[in-house]
Amino acid sequence: MTQARTRKTRKHIGGLTAAALTALSGPTLAANGHYVPGVEGIKGAVVPPPGVYYRGYLAHYDMDSLRNEQGNHLPSNNTGSVTALVNRLVWVSNKKLLNADYGMEAIIPLQRTSLDFGIAGINSTEHGVADIFVSPVVLGWHGRQWDAVFGAGLWFDTGDYSSTEPASIGKGFKTTMLTLGGNYYPDAAKSWSISALSRYEIKSKQDETHITPGDSWLVEWAMAKKLSTGLELGLVGYNAWQLENSKQAPAGKAEKHSLGVEAGYFWPSLMIGLNAAYFNEYDVKNGPSGDLFRLTLTKVF
């Protein structure tokens, strides 16, 4: 009886830990996919005018606990951190497709992951180039008081992954990501903005474990006000859901909800913008929970 209970407990811990570690990619933790909510914030659904752009995201995620399927803390000291510099290149052409500005983008993350999960006896640190994202389709529409975006791309399994290394930088599987979002300006001066940016992720099978993570969906949102000084302040958040159970894995569905604040400023003479944001995850199920700190540098060429 005791041995059976021990095996059952280990299976639960192993499954939950696998679900937690499956989310490790990009700059921080998602709800089991590649894309990380909280990377975009104020006006996150706005595609810029034709040109070439660089965005650098410096993100740090502090894990303070592991949560079960009911959202309760698991016992023991379960902490960790993920720090990353994510390099994003965006090209928006002068061509139109479906009456939208057509563009492309690529994302290359550099990441360091450190885990100390007492419940599973994990103490591991890894660093390197994580999985790379390429999108051949980015469409941006612009109205008098609104903007919209659609995108499609693929996360490649380029980062190092091992099923025996919990802090692996890569995920070991590819993900098709579809993007849809919109931004609305309540006033004609566009000093106020309300935005929502959604990502739907479809995963492939993880070759080493034969696990196929379940599809996931997330929404990043923001409500912001641009002051006369040019400073932009906003309330931001994200909500992420794993929509189906992973195949060949015992763990349940992951879920995350967060609320935060963001400030940003753009220097026209330098064609440089800087944003800073903080997110607190107030509700998490079946995975790690914590706080996300993010700095974003935007350079227009």
PDB file of C-alpha atoms in Angstrom:
ATOM      1  CA  MET A   1       0.000   0.000   0.000  1.00  0.00           C
ATOM      2  CA  THR A   2       2.801   2.421   0.932  1.00  0.00           C
ATOM      3  CA  GLN A   3       4.832   1.528  -2.171  1.00  0.00           C
ATOM      4  CA  ALA A   4       1.809   2.019  -4.412  1.00  0.00           C
ATOM      5  CA  ARG A   5       1.127   5.423  -2.872  1.00  0.00           C
ATOM      6  CA  THR A   6       4.791   6.382  -3.305  1.00  0.00           C
ATOM      7  CA  ARG A   7       4.734   5.403  -6.990  1.00  0.00           C
ATOM      8  CA  LYS A   8       1.518   7.388  -7.496  1.00  0.00           C
ATOM      9  CA  THR A   9       3.023  10.452  -5.785  1.00  0.00           C
ATOM     10  CA  ARG A  10       6.206  10.245  -7.884  1.00  0.00           C
ATOM     11  CA  LYS A  11       4.117   9.909 -11.040  1.00  0.00           C
ATOM     12  CA  HIS A  12       2.128  13.029 -10.123  1.00  0.00           C
ATOM     13  CA  ILE A  13       5.236  15.017  -9.271  1.00  0.00           C
ATOM     14  CA  GLY A  14       7.016  13.842 -12.410  1.00  0.00           C
ATOM     15  CA  GLY A  15       4.035  14.735 -14.567  1.00  0.00           C
ATOM     16  CA  LEU A  16       3.590  18.164 -13.037  1.00  0.00           C
ATOM     17  CA  THR A  17       7.303  18.851 -13.248  1.00  0.00           C
ATOM     18  CA  ALA A  18       7.261  17.807 -16.900  1.00  0.00           C
ATOM     19  CA  ALA A  19       4.404  20.209 -17.545  1.00  0.00           C
ATOM     20  CA  ALA A  20       6.284  22.955 -15.753  1.00  0.00           C
ATOM     21  CA  LEU A  21       9.506  22.306 -17.637  1.00  0.00           C
ATOM     22  CA  THR A  22       7.738  21.953 -20.976  1.00  0.00           C
ATOM     23  CA  ALA A  23       6.882  25.636 -20.548  1.00  0.00           C
ATOM     24  CA  LEU A  24      10.532  26.671 -20.334  1.00  0.00           C
ATOM     25  CA  SER A  25      11.423  28.528 -23.511  1.00  0.00           C
ATOM     26  CA  GLY A  26      11.819  32.061 -24.796  1.00  0.00           C
ATOM     27  CA  PRO A  27      12.451  34.562 -22.050  1.00  0.00           C
ATOM     28  CA  THR A  28      10.191  33.048 -19.426  1.00  0.00           C
ATOM     29  CA  LEU A  29       7.356  30.594 -18.705  1.00  0.00           C
ATOM     30  CA  ALA A  30       4.301  30.147 -20.902  1.00  0.00           C
ATOM     31  CA  ALA A  31       1.256  27.974 -20.291  1.00  0.00           C
ATOM     32  CA  ASN A  32       3.059  25.057 -22.016  1.00  0.00           C
ATOM     33  CA  GLY A  33       3.980  26.651 -25.354  1.00  0.00           C
ATOM     34  CA  HIS A  34       6.911  28.511 -26.851  1.00  0.00           C
ATOM     35  CA  TYR A  35       5.549  32.039 -26.775  1.00  0.00           C
ATOM     36  CA  VAL A  36       5.822  33.905 -23.491  1.00  0.00           C
ATOM     37  CA  PRO A  37       2.962  36.167 -22.389  1.00  0.00           C
ATOM     38  CA  GLY A  38       4.083  39.527 -21.065  1.00  0.00           C
ATOM     39  CA  VAL A  39       6.660  40.091 -23.802  1.00  0.00           C
ATOM     40  CA  GLU A  40       4.319  42.566 -25.491  1.00  0.00           C
ATOM     41  CA  GLY A  41       2.199  45.092 -23.643  1.00  0.00           C
ATOM     42  CA  ILE A  42       1.115  48.625 -24.551  1.00  0.00           C
ATOM     43  CA  LYS A  43      -0.034  48.743 -28.207  1.00  0.00           C
ATOM     44  CA  GLY A  44       1.174  45.167 -28.599  1.00  0.00           C
ATOM     45  CA  ALA A  45      -1.168  44.590 -31.561  1.00  0.00           C
ATOM     46  CA  VAL A  46       0.164  47.482 -33.661  1.00  0.00           C
ATOM     47  CA  VAL A  47       2.292  46.682 -36.722  1.00  0.00           C
ATOM     48  CA  PRO A  48       4.676  49.611 -37.417  1.00  0.00           C
ATOM     49  CA  PRO A  49       4.871  51.485 -40.770  1.00  0.00           C
ATOM     50  CA  PRO A  50       7.070  50.110 -43.580  1.00  0.00           C
ATOM     51  CA  GLY A  51      10.708  49.869 -42.493  1.00  0.00           C
ATOM     52  CA  VAL A  52      13.216  47.742 -40.571  1.00  0.00           C
ATOM     53  CA  TYR A  53      13.000  47.432 -36.787  1.00  0.00           C
ATOM     54  CA  TYR A  54      14.955  45.810 -33.985  1.00  0.00           C
ATOM     55  CA  ARG A  55      13.404  44.967 -30.627  1.00  0.00           C
ATOM     56  CA  GLY A  56      15.490  43.670 -27.770  1.00  0.00           C
ATOM     57  CA  TYR A  57      13.660  42.169 -24.796  1.00  0.00           C
ATOM     58  CA  LEU A  58      15.564  41.753 -21.542  1.00  0.00           C
ATOM     59  CA  ALA A  59      13.357  39.604 -19.329  1.00  0.00           C
ATOM     60  CA  HIS A  60      13.765  38.039 -15.912  1.00  0.00           C
ATOM     61  CA  TYR A  61      11.287  35.588 -14.386  1.00  0.00           C
ATOM     62  CA  ASP A  62      11.447  34.693 -10.678  1.00  0.00           C
ATOM     63  CA  MET A  63       9.674  31.447  -9.789  1.00  0.00           C
ATOM     64  CA  ASP A  64       8.515  31.329  -6.183  1.00  0.00           C
ATOM     65  CA  SER A  65       6.484  28.100  -6.182  1.00  0.00           C
ATOM     66  CA  LEU A  66       5.015  25.175  -8.090  1.00  0.00           C
ATOM     67  CA  ARG A  67       1.226  24.859  -8.283  1.00  0.00           C
ATOM     68  CA  ASN A  68      -0.979  21.805  -8.778  1.00  0.00           C
ATOM     69  CA  GLU A  69      -4.120  21.495 -10.931  1.00  0.00           C
ATOM     70  CA  GLN A  70      -6.181  23.231  -8.233  1.00  0.00           C
ATOM     71  CA  GLY A  71      -3.752  26.150  -8.036  1.00  0.00           C
ATOM     72  CA  ASN A  72      -2.406  25.170  -4.604  1.00  0.00           C
ATOM     73  CA  HIS A  73       1.281  25.369  -3.675  1.00  0.00           C
ATOM     74  CA  LEU A  74       3.169  22.083  -3.717  1.00  0.00           C
ATOM     75  CA  PRO A  75       5.254  21.316  -0.611  1.00  0.00           C
ATOM     76  CA  SER A  76       8.986  21.951  -0.270  1.00  0.00           C
ATOM     77  CA  ASN A  77      11.056  24.855  -1.568  1.00  0.00           C
ATOM     78  CA  ASN A  78      10.487  25.086  -5.341  1.00  0.00           C
ATOM     79  CA  THR A  79      12.168  28.118  -6.849  1.00  0.00           C
ATOM     80  CA  GLY A  80      14.067  29.121  -9.948  1.00  0.00           C
ATOM     81  CA  SER A  81      14.709  31.853 -12.476  1.00  0.00           C
ATOM     82  CA  VAL A  82      14.851  32.423 -16.223  1.00  0.00           C
ATOM     83  CA  THR A  83      16.807  35.356 -17.665  1.00  0.00           C
ATOM     84  CA  ALA A  84      16.893  36.061 -21.377  1.00  0.00           C
ATOM     85  CA  LEU A  85      17.848  38.546 -24.049  1.00  0.00           C
ATOM     86  CA  VAL A  86      15.443  38.078 -26.924  1.00  0.00           C
ATOM     87  CA  ASN A  87      16.450  39.594 -30.261  1.00  0.00           C
ATOM     88  CA  ARG A  88      13.640  40.328 -32.696  1.00  0.00           C
ATOM     89  CA  LEU A  89      14.013  41.645 -36.245  1.00  0.00           C
ATOM     90  CA  VAL A  90      10.948  42.974 -38.075  1.00  0.00           C
ATOM     91  CA  TRP A  91      10.695  44.036 -41.719  1.00  0.00           C
ATOM     92  CA  VAL A  92       7.537  45.723 -42.981  1.00  0.00           C
ATOM     93  CA  SER A  93       7.426  46.165 -46.746  1.00  0.00           C
ATOM     94  CA  ASN A  94       5.659  48.715 -48.943  1.00  0.00           C
ATOM     95  CA  LYS A  95       3.592  45.911 -50.445  1.00  0.00           C
ATOM     96  CA  LYS A  96      -0.053  45.247 -49.629  1.00  0.00           C
ATOM     97  CA  LEU A  97      -1.688  41.871 -49.025  1.00  0.00           C
ATOM     98  CA  LEU A  98      -5.435  41.744 -48.322  1.00  0.00           C
ATOM     99  CA  ASN A  99      -5.239  45.535 -48.002  1.00  0.00           C
ATOM    100  CA  ALA A 100      -2.736  45.178 -45.149  1.00  0.00           C
ATOM    101  CA  ASP A 101       0.930  46.098 -44.843  1.00  0.00           C
ATOM    102  CA  TYR A 102       2.940  42.910 -45.434  1.00  0.00           C
ATOM    103  CA  GLY A 103       6.015  42.027 -43.386  1.00  0.00           C
ATOM    104  CA  MET A 104       8.207  39.272 -41.925  1.00  0.00           C
ATOM    105  CA  GLU A 105       9.981  38.708 -38.612  1.00  0.00           C
ATOM    106  CA  ALA A 106      12.487  36.493 -36.792  1.00  0.00           C
ATOM    107  CA  ILE A 107      13.167  35.963 -33.065  1.00  0.00           C
ATOM    108  CA  ILE A 108      16.455  34.667 -31.595  1.00  0.00           C
ATOM    109  CA  PRO A 109      16.454  34.212 -27.777  1.00  0.00           C
ATOM    110  CA  LEU A 110      19.562  33.884 -25.590  1.00  0.00           C
ATOM    111  CA  GLN A 111      18.585  32.291 -22.291  1.00  0.00           C
ATOM    112  CA  ARG A 112      19.807  31.175 -18.872  1.00  0.00           C
ATOM    113  CA  THR A 113      17.602  28.860 -16.788  1.00  0.00           C
ATOM    114  CA  SER A 114      18.215  27.893 -13.168  1.00  0.00           C
ATOM    115  CA  LEU A 115      15.907  25.502 -11.284  1.00  0.00           C
ATOM    116  CA  ASP A 116      15.840  24.390  -7.656  1.00  0.00           C
ATOM    117  CA  PHE A 117      12.739  22.195  -7.202  1.00  0.00           C
ATOM    118  CA  GLY A 118      12.994  20.524  -3.821  1.00  0.00           C
ATOM    119  CA  ILE A 119       9.900  18.354  -4.323  1.00  0.00           C
ATOM    120  CA  ALA A 120      11.493  16.644  -7.331  1.00  0.00           C
ATOM    121  CA  GLY A 121      15.143  16.851  -6.228  1.00  0.00           C
ATOM    122  CA  ILE A 122      16.013  19.093  -9.182  1.00  0.00           C
ATOM    123  CA  ASN A 123      18.957  21.492  -9.044  1.00  0.00           C
ATOM    124  CA  SER A 124      19.974  22.449 -12.563  1.00  0.00           C
ATOM    125  CA  THR A 125      21.317  25.422 -14.557  1.00  0.00           C
ATOM    126  CA  GLU A 126      21.711  25.746 -18.340  1.00  0.00           C
ATOM    127  CA  HIS A 127      22.349  28.584 -20.779  1.00  0.00           C
ATOM    128  CA  GLY A 128      22.561  29.088 -24.531  1.00  0.00           C
ATOM    129  CA  VAL A 129      20.569  29.938 -27.658  1.00  0.00           C
ATOM    130  CA  ALA A 130      16.932  28.872 -27.284  1.00  0.00           C
ATOM    131  CA  ASP A 131      14.467  27.865 -29.998  1.00  0.00           C
ATOM    132  CA  ILE A 132      14.274  30.299 -32.935  1.00  0.00           C
ATOM    133  CA  PHE A 133      11.057  31.705 -34.422  1.00  0.00           C
ATOM    134  CA  VAL A 134      10.517  32.688 -38.054  1.00  0.00           C
ATOM    135  CA  SER A 135       7.344  34.249 -39.433  1.00  0.00           C
ATOM    136  CA  PRO A 136       6.990  34.713 -43.205  1.00  0.00           C
ATOM    137  CA  VAL A 137       3.589  36.366 -42.795  1.00  0.00           C
ATOM    138  CA  VAL A 138       2.889  39.488 -40.749  1.00  0.00           C
ATOM    139  CA  LEU A 139      -0.134  41.582 -41.797  1.00  0.00           C
ATOM    140  CA  GLY A 140      -0.980  44.981 -40.320  1.00  0.00           C
ATOM    141  CA  TRP A 141      -4.162  46.972 -40.908  1.00  0.00           C
ATOM    142  CA  HIS A 142      -4.581  50.601 -39.842  1.00  0.00           C
ATOM    143  CA  GLY A 143      -7.749  52.664 -39.457  1.00  0.00           C
ATOM    144  CA  ARG A 144      -8.431  56.144 -38.188  1.00  0.00           C
ATOM    145  CA  GLN A 145      -8.754  54.966 -34.579  1.00  0.00           C
ATOM    146  CA  TRP A 146      -7.812  51.297 -34.747  1.00  0.00           C
ATOM    147  CA  ASP A 147      -5.125  48.823 -35.765  1.00  0.00           C
ATOM    148  CA  ALA A 148      -5.197  45.054 -36.352  1.00  0.00           C
ATOM    149  CA  VAL A 149      -2.607  42.328 -36.876  1.00  0.00           C
ATOM    150  CA  PHE A 150      -2.453  38.757 -38.158  1.00  0.00           C
ATOM    151  CA  GLY A 151       0.645  36.594 -38.257  1.00  0.00           C
ATOM    152  CA  ALA A 152       1.749  33.002 -38.833  1.00  0.00           C
ATOM    153  CA  GLY A 153       5.115  31.434 -38.106  1.00  0.00           C
ATOM    154  CA  LEU A 154       7.076  28.478 -36.745  1.00  0.00           C
ATOM    155  CA  TRP A 155       9.169  27.947 -33.620  1.00  0.00           C
ATOM    156  CA  PHE A 156      12.036  25.621 -34.617  1.00  0.00           C
ATOM    157  CA  ASP A 157      13.549  23.134 -32.151  1.00  0.00           C
ATOM    158  CA  THR A 158      17.026  24.659 -32.465  1.00  0.00           C
ATOM    159  CA  GLY A 159      17.815  24.950 -28.746  1.00  0.00           C
ATOM    160  CA  ASP A 160      19.564  22.145 -26.845  1.00  0.00           C
ATOM    161  CA  TYR A 161      17.085  19.739 -25.246  1.00  0.00           C
ATOM    162  CA  SER A 162      17.473  16.610 -23.144  1.00  0.00           C
ATOM    163  CA  SER A 163      14.760  14.774 -21.213  1.00  0.00           C
ATOM    164  CA  THR A 164      17.296  14.195 -18.432  1.00  0.00           C
ATOM    165  CA  GLU A 165      18.185  17.906 -18.163  1.00  0.00           C
ATOM    166  CA  PRO A 166      15.261  19.789 -16.540  1.00  0.00           C
ATOM    167  CA  ALA A 167      16.720  23.233 -17.319  1.00  0.00           C
ATOM    168  CA  SER A 168      17.151  22.505 -21.033  1.00  0.00           C
ATOM    169  CA  ILE A 169      17.171  25.694 -23.108  1.00  0.00           C
ATOM    170  CA  GLY A 170      15.198  24.169 -25.995  1.00  0.00           C
ATOM    171  CA  LYS A 171      11.844  22.408 -25.870  1.00  0.00           C
ATOM    172  CA  GLY A 172      12.599  19.521 -28.195  1.00  0.00           C
ATOM    173  CA  PHE A 173       9.576  20.135 -30.427  1.00  0.00           C
ATOM    174  CA  LYS A 174       8.351  22.600 -33.053  1.00  0.00           C
ATOM    175  CA  THR A 175       5.364  24.912 -32.649  1.00  0.00           C
ATOM    176  CA  THR A 176       3.166  26.564 -35.257  1.00  0.00           C
ATOM    177  CA  MET A 177       1.992  29.921 -33.905  1.00  0.00           C
ATOM    178  CA  LEU A 178      -0.935  31.984 -35.200  1.00  0.00           C
ATOM    179  CA  THR A 179      -1.344  35.608 -34.111  1.00  0.00           C
ATOM    180  CA  LEU A 180      -4.440  37.805 -34.112  1.00  0.00           C
ATOM    181  CA  GLY A 181      -4.907  41.116 -32.315  1.00  0.00           C
ATOM    182  CA  GLY A 182      -6.357  44.593 -32.328  1.00  0.00           C
ATOM    183  CA  ASN A 183      -5.796  48.048 -30.897  1.00  0.00           C
ATOM    184  CA  TYR A 184      -8.413  50.759 -30.358  1.00  0.00           C
ATOM    185  CA  TYR A 185      -7.978  54.483 -29.625  1.00  0.00           C
ATOM    186  CA  PRO A 186     -11.028  55.883 -27.776  1.00  0.00           C
ATOM    187  CA  ASP A 187     -10.072  59.514 -28.491  1.00  0.00           C
ATOM    188  CA  ALA A 188      -9.199  61.210 -31.792  1.00  0.00           C
ATOM    189  CA  ALA A 189      -5.832  62.370 -30.420  1.00  0.00           C
ATOM    190  CA  LYS A 190      -4.907  58.711 -29.746  1.00  0.00           C
ATOM    191  CA  SER A 191      -3.704  59.529 -26.251  1.00  0.00           C
ATOM    192  CA  TRP A 192      -5.657  56.531 -24.914  1.00  0.00           C
ATOM    193  CA  SER A 193      -5.179  53.000 -26.243  1.00  0.00           C
ATOM    194  CA  ILE A 194      -6.767  49.607 -25.540  1.00  0.00           C
ATOM    195  CA  SER A 195      -5.130  46.528 -27.035  1.00  0.00           C
ATOM    196  CA  ALA A 196      -5.442  42.741 -27.060  1.00  0.00           C
ATOM    197  CA  LEU A 197      -2.983  40.359 -28.712  1.00  0.00           C
ATOM    198  CA  SER A 198      -3.704  36.616 -28.925  1.00  0.00           C
ATOM    199  CA  ARG A 199      -1.465  33.689 -29.853  1.00  0.00           C
ATOM    200  CA  TYR A 200      -2.632  30.169 -30.701  1.00  0.00           C
ATOM    201  CA  GLU A 201       0.043  27.449 -30.584  1.00  0.00           C
ATOM    202  CA  ILE A 202      -0.061  24.023 -32.229  1.00  0.00           C
ATOM    203  CA  LYS A 203       2.775  21.730 -31.090  1.00  0.00           C
ATOM    204  CA  SER A 204       4.504  18.827 -32.758  1.00  0.00           C
ATOM    205  CA  LYS A 205       5.636  15.615 -31.056  1.00  0.00           C
ATOM    206  CA  GLN A 206       8.693  15.796 -28.823  1.00  0.00           C
ATOM    207  CA  ASP A 207      10.950  13.186 -30.446  1.00  0.00           C
ATOM    208  CA  GLU A 208      12.862  12.153 -27.335  1.00  0.00           C
ATOM    209  CA  THR A 209       9.828  11.642 -25.065  1.00  0.00           C
ATOM    210  CA  HIS A 210       7.090  11.038 -27.700  1.00  0.00           C
ATOM    211  CA  ILE A 211       4.938  13.589 -25.842  1.00  0.00           C
ATOM    212  CA  THR A 212       2.796  15.964 -27.911  1.00  0.00           C
ATOM    213  CA  PRO A 213       1.986  19.037 -25.780  1.00  0.00           C
ATOM    214  CA  GLY A 214      -1.632  20.166 -25.983  1.00  0.00           C
ATOM    215  CA  ASP A 215      -2.616  23.230 -27.995  1.00  0.00           C
ATOM    216  CA  SER A 216      -2.557  26.489 -26.043  1.00  0.00           C
ATOM    217  CA  TRP A 217      -4.023  29.969 -26.365  1.00  0.00           C
ATOM    218  CA  LEU A 218      -3.026  33.191 -24.654  1.00  0.00           C
ATOM    219  CA  VAL A 219      -4.060  36.837 -24.647  1.00  0.00           C
ATOM    220  CA  GLU A 220      -1.908  39.827 -23.707  1.00  0.00           C
ATOM    221  CA  TRP A 221      -3.825  43.040 -23.036  1.00  0.00           C
ATOM    222  CA  ALA A 222      -3.129  46.645 -22.116  1.00  0.00           C
ATOM    223  CA  MET A 223      -4.923  49.909 -21.338  1.00  0.00           C
ATOM    224  CA  ALA A 224      -2.650  52.924 -21.585  1.00  0.00           C
ATOM    225  CA  LYS A 225      -2.540  56.722 -21.517  1.00  0.00           C
ATOM    226  CA  LYS A 226       0.077  58.843 -23.296  1.00  0.00           C
ATOM    227  CA  LEU A 227       0.847  62.029 -21.348  1.00  0.00           C
ATOM    228  CA  SER A 228       1.678  65.397 -22.894  1.00  0.00           C
ATOM    229  CA  THR A 229       5.329  64.791 -21.969  1.00  0.00           C
ATOM    230  CA  GLY A 230       5.406  61.735 -24.233  1.00  0.00           C
ATOM    231  CA  LEU A 231       5.521  59.270 -21.341  1.00  0.00           C
ATOM    232  CA  GLU A 232       3.081  56.393 -21.770  1.00  0.00           C
ATOM    233  CA  LEU A 233       1.674  54.603 -18.707  1.00  0.00           C
ATOM    234  CA  GLY A 234      -0.504  51.527 -18.715  1.00  0.00           C
ATOM    235  CA  LEU A 235      -2.181  48.665 -16.909  1.00  0.00           C
ATOM    236  CA  VAL A 236      -1.164  45.360 -18.516  1.00  0.00           C
ATOM    237  CA  GLY A 237      -1.821  41.663 -18.072  1.00  0.00           C
ATOM    238  CA  TYR A 238      -1.930  38.247 -19.666  1.00  0.00           C
ATOM    239  CA  ASN A 239      -4.113  35.157 -19.554  1.00  0.00           C
ATOM    240  CA  ALA A 240      -2.908  31.797 -20.891  1.00  0.00           C
ATOM    241  CA  TRP A 241      -4.613  28.426 -21.176  1.00  0.00           C
ATOM    242  CA  GLN A 242      -3.561  24.968 -22.272  1.00  0.00           C
ATOM    243  CA  LEU A 243      -6.672  23.901 -24.181  1.00  0.00           C
ATOM    244  CA  GLU A 244      -6.118  20.137 -24.297  1.00  0.00           C
ATOM    245  CA  ASN A 245      -4.166  17.544 -22.370  1.00  0.00           C
ATOM    246  CA  SER A 246      -0.743  16.606 -23.677  1.00  0.00           C
ATOM    247  CA  LYS A 247      -0.648  13.216 -25.407  1.00  0.00           C
ATOM    248  CA  GLN A 248       1.378  10.484 -23.654  1.00  0.00           C
ATOM    249  CA  ALA A 249       1.848  12.700 -20.547  1.00  0.00           C
ATOM    250  CA  PRO A 250       0.198  12.245 -17.115  1.00  0.00           C
ATOM    251  CA  ALA A 251       0.032  15.961 -16.267  1.00  0.00           C
ATOM    252  CA  GLY A 252      -3.150  18.041 -16.592  1.00  0.00           C
ATOM    253  CA  LYS A 253      -3.695  21.378 -18.309  1.00  0.00           C
ATOM    254  CA  ALA A 254      -1.603  24.419 -17.420  1.00  0.00           C
ATOM    255  CA  GLU A 255      -3.072  27.891 -16.881  1.00  0.00           C
ATOM    256  CA  LYS A 256      -1.681  31.328 -15.985  1.00  0.00           C
ATOM    257  CA  HIS A 257      -3.181  34.745 -15.166  1.00  0.00           C
ATOM    258  CA  SER A 258      -1.180  37.891 -14.476  1.00  0.00           C
ATOM    259  CA  LEU A 259      -1.596  41.602 -13.822  1.00  0.00           C
ATOM    260  CA  GLY A 260       1.023  44.347 -14.067  1.00  0.00           C
ATOM    261  CA  VAL A 261       2.072  47.868 -14.993  1.00  0.00           C
ATOM    262  CA  GLU A 262       4.138  49.312 -17.844  1.00  0.00           C
ATOM    263  CA  ALA A 263       5.783  52.613 -18.754  1.00  0.00           C
ATOM    264  CA  GLY A 264       7.281  53.618 -22.086  1.00  0.00           C
ATOM    265  CA  TYR A 265       8.916  56.559 -23.842  1.00  0.00           C
ATOM    266  CA  PHE A 266      10.044  57.170 -27.441  1.00  0.00           C
ATOM    267  CA  TRP A 267      12.808  59.594 -28.487  1.00  0.00           C
ATOM    268  CA  PRO A 268      12.020  60.731 -32.083  1.00  0.00           C
ATOM    269  CA  SER A 269      15.439  62.315 -32.592  1.00  0.00           C
ATOM    270  CA  LEU A 270      17.143  58.969 -31.873  1.00  0.00           C
ATOM    271  CA  MET A 271      14.360  56.767 -33.269  1.00  0.00           C
ATOM    272  CA  ILE A 272      14.636  54.716 -30.081  1.00  0.00           C
ATOM    273  CA  GLY A 273      11.963  53.617 -27.632  1.00  0.00           C
ATOM    274  CA  LEU A 274      12.270  52.090 -24.169  1.00  0.00           C
ATOM    275  CA  ASN A 275       9.566  50.256 -22.186  1.00  0.00           C
ATOM    276  CA  ALA A 276       9.658  48.708 -18.712  1.00  0.00           C
ATOM    277  CA  ALA A 277       7.029  46.345 -17.295  1.00  0.00           C
ATOM    278  CA  TYR A 278       6.338  44.248 -14.210  1.00  0.00           C
ATOM    279  CA  PHE A 279       3.852  41.344 -14.019  1.00  0.00           C
ATOM    280  CA  ASN A 280       2.660  39.351 -11.023  1.00  0.00           C
ATOM    281  CA  GLU A 281       1.066  35.962 -11.632  1.00  0.00           C
ATOM    282  CA  TYR A 282      -1.881  35.901  -9.279  1.00  0.00           C
ATOM    283  CA  ASP A 283      -3.445  32.631 -10.473  1.00  0.00           C
ATOM    284  CA  VAL A 284      -1.526  29.610 -11.804  1.00  0.00           C
ATOM    285  CA  LYS A 285      -2.522  25.976 -12.270  1.00  0.00           C
ATOM    286  CA  ASN A 286      -0.279  22.989 -12.958  1.00  0.00           C
ATOM    287  CA  GLY A 287       3.051  24.786 -13.241  1.00  0.00           C
ATOM    288  CA  PRO A 288       5.450  27.365 -11.796  1.00  0.00           C
ATOM    289  CA  SER A 289       4.246  30.789 -10.644  1.00  0.00           C
ATOM    290  CA  GLY A 290       6.180  33.981 -10.052  1.00  0.00           C
ATOM    291  CA  ASP A 291       6.964  37.525 -11.204  1.00  0.00           C
ATOM    292  CA  LEU A 292       8.131  38.780 -14.581  1.00  0.00           C
ATOM    293  CA  PHE A 293      10.314  41.866 -15.116  1.00  0.00           C
ATOM    294  CA  ARG A 294      10.796  43.073 -18.704  1.00  0.00           C
ATOM    295  CA  LEU A 295      12.719  45.852 -20.480  1.00  0.00           C
ATOM    296  CA  THR A 296      12.140  46.445 -24.196  1.00  0.00           C
ATOM    297  CA  LEU A 297      14.404  48.469 -26.465  1.00  0.00           C
ATOM    298  CA  THR A 298      13.035  49.420 -29.896  1.00  0.00           C
ATOM    299  CA  LYS A 299      15.258  50.829 -32.649  1.00  0.00           C
ATOM    300  CA  VAL A 300      13.887  52.123 -35.963  1.00  0.00           C
ATOM    301  CA  PHE A 301      16.326  51.950 -38.887  1.00  0.00           C
TER     302      PHE A 301
END
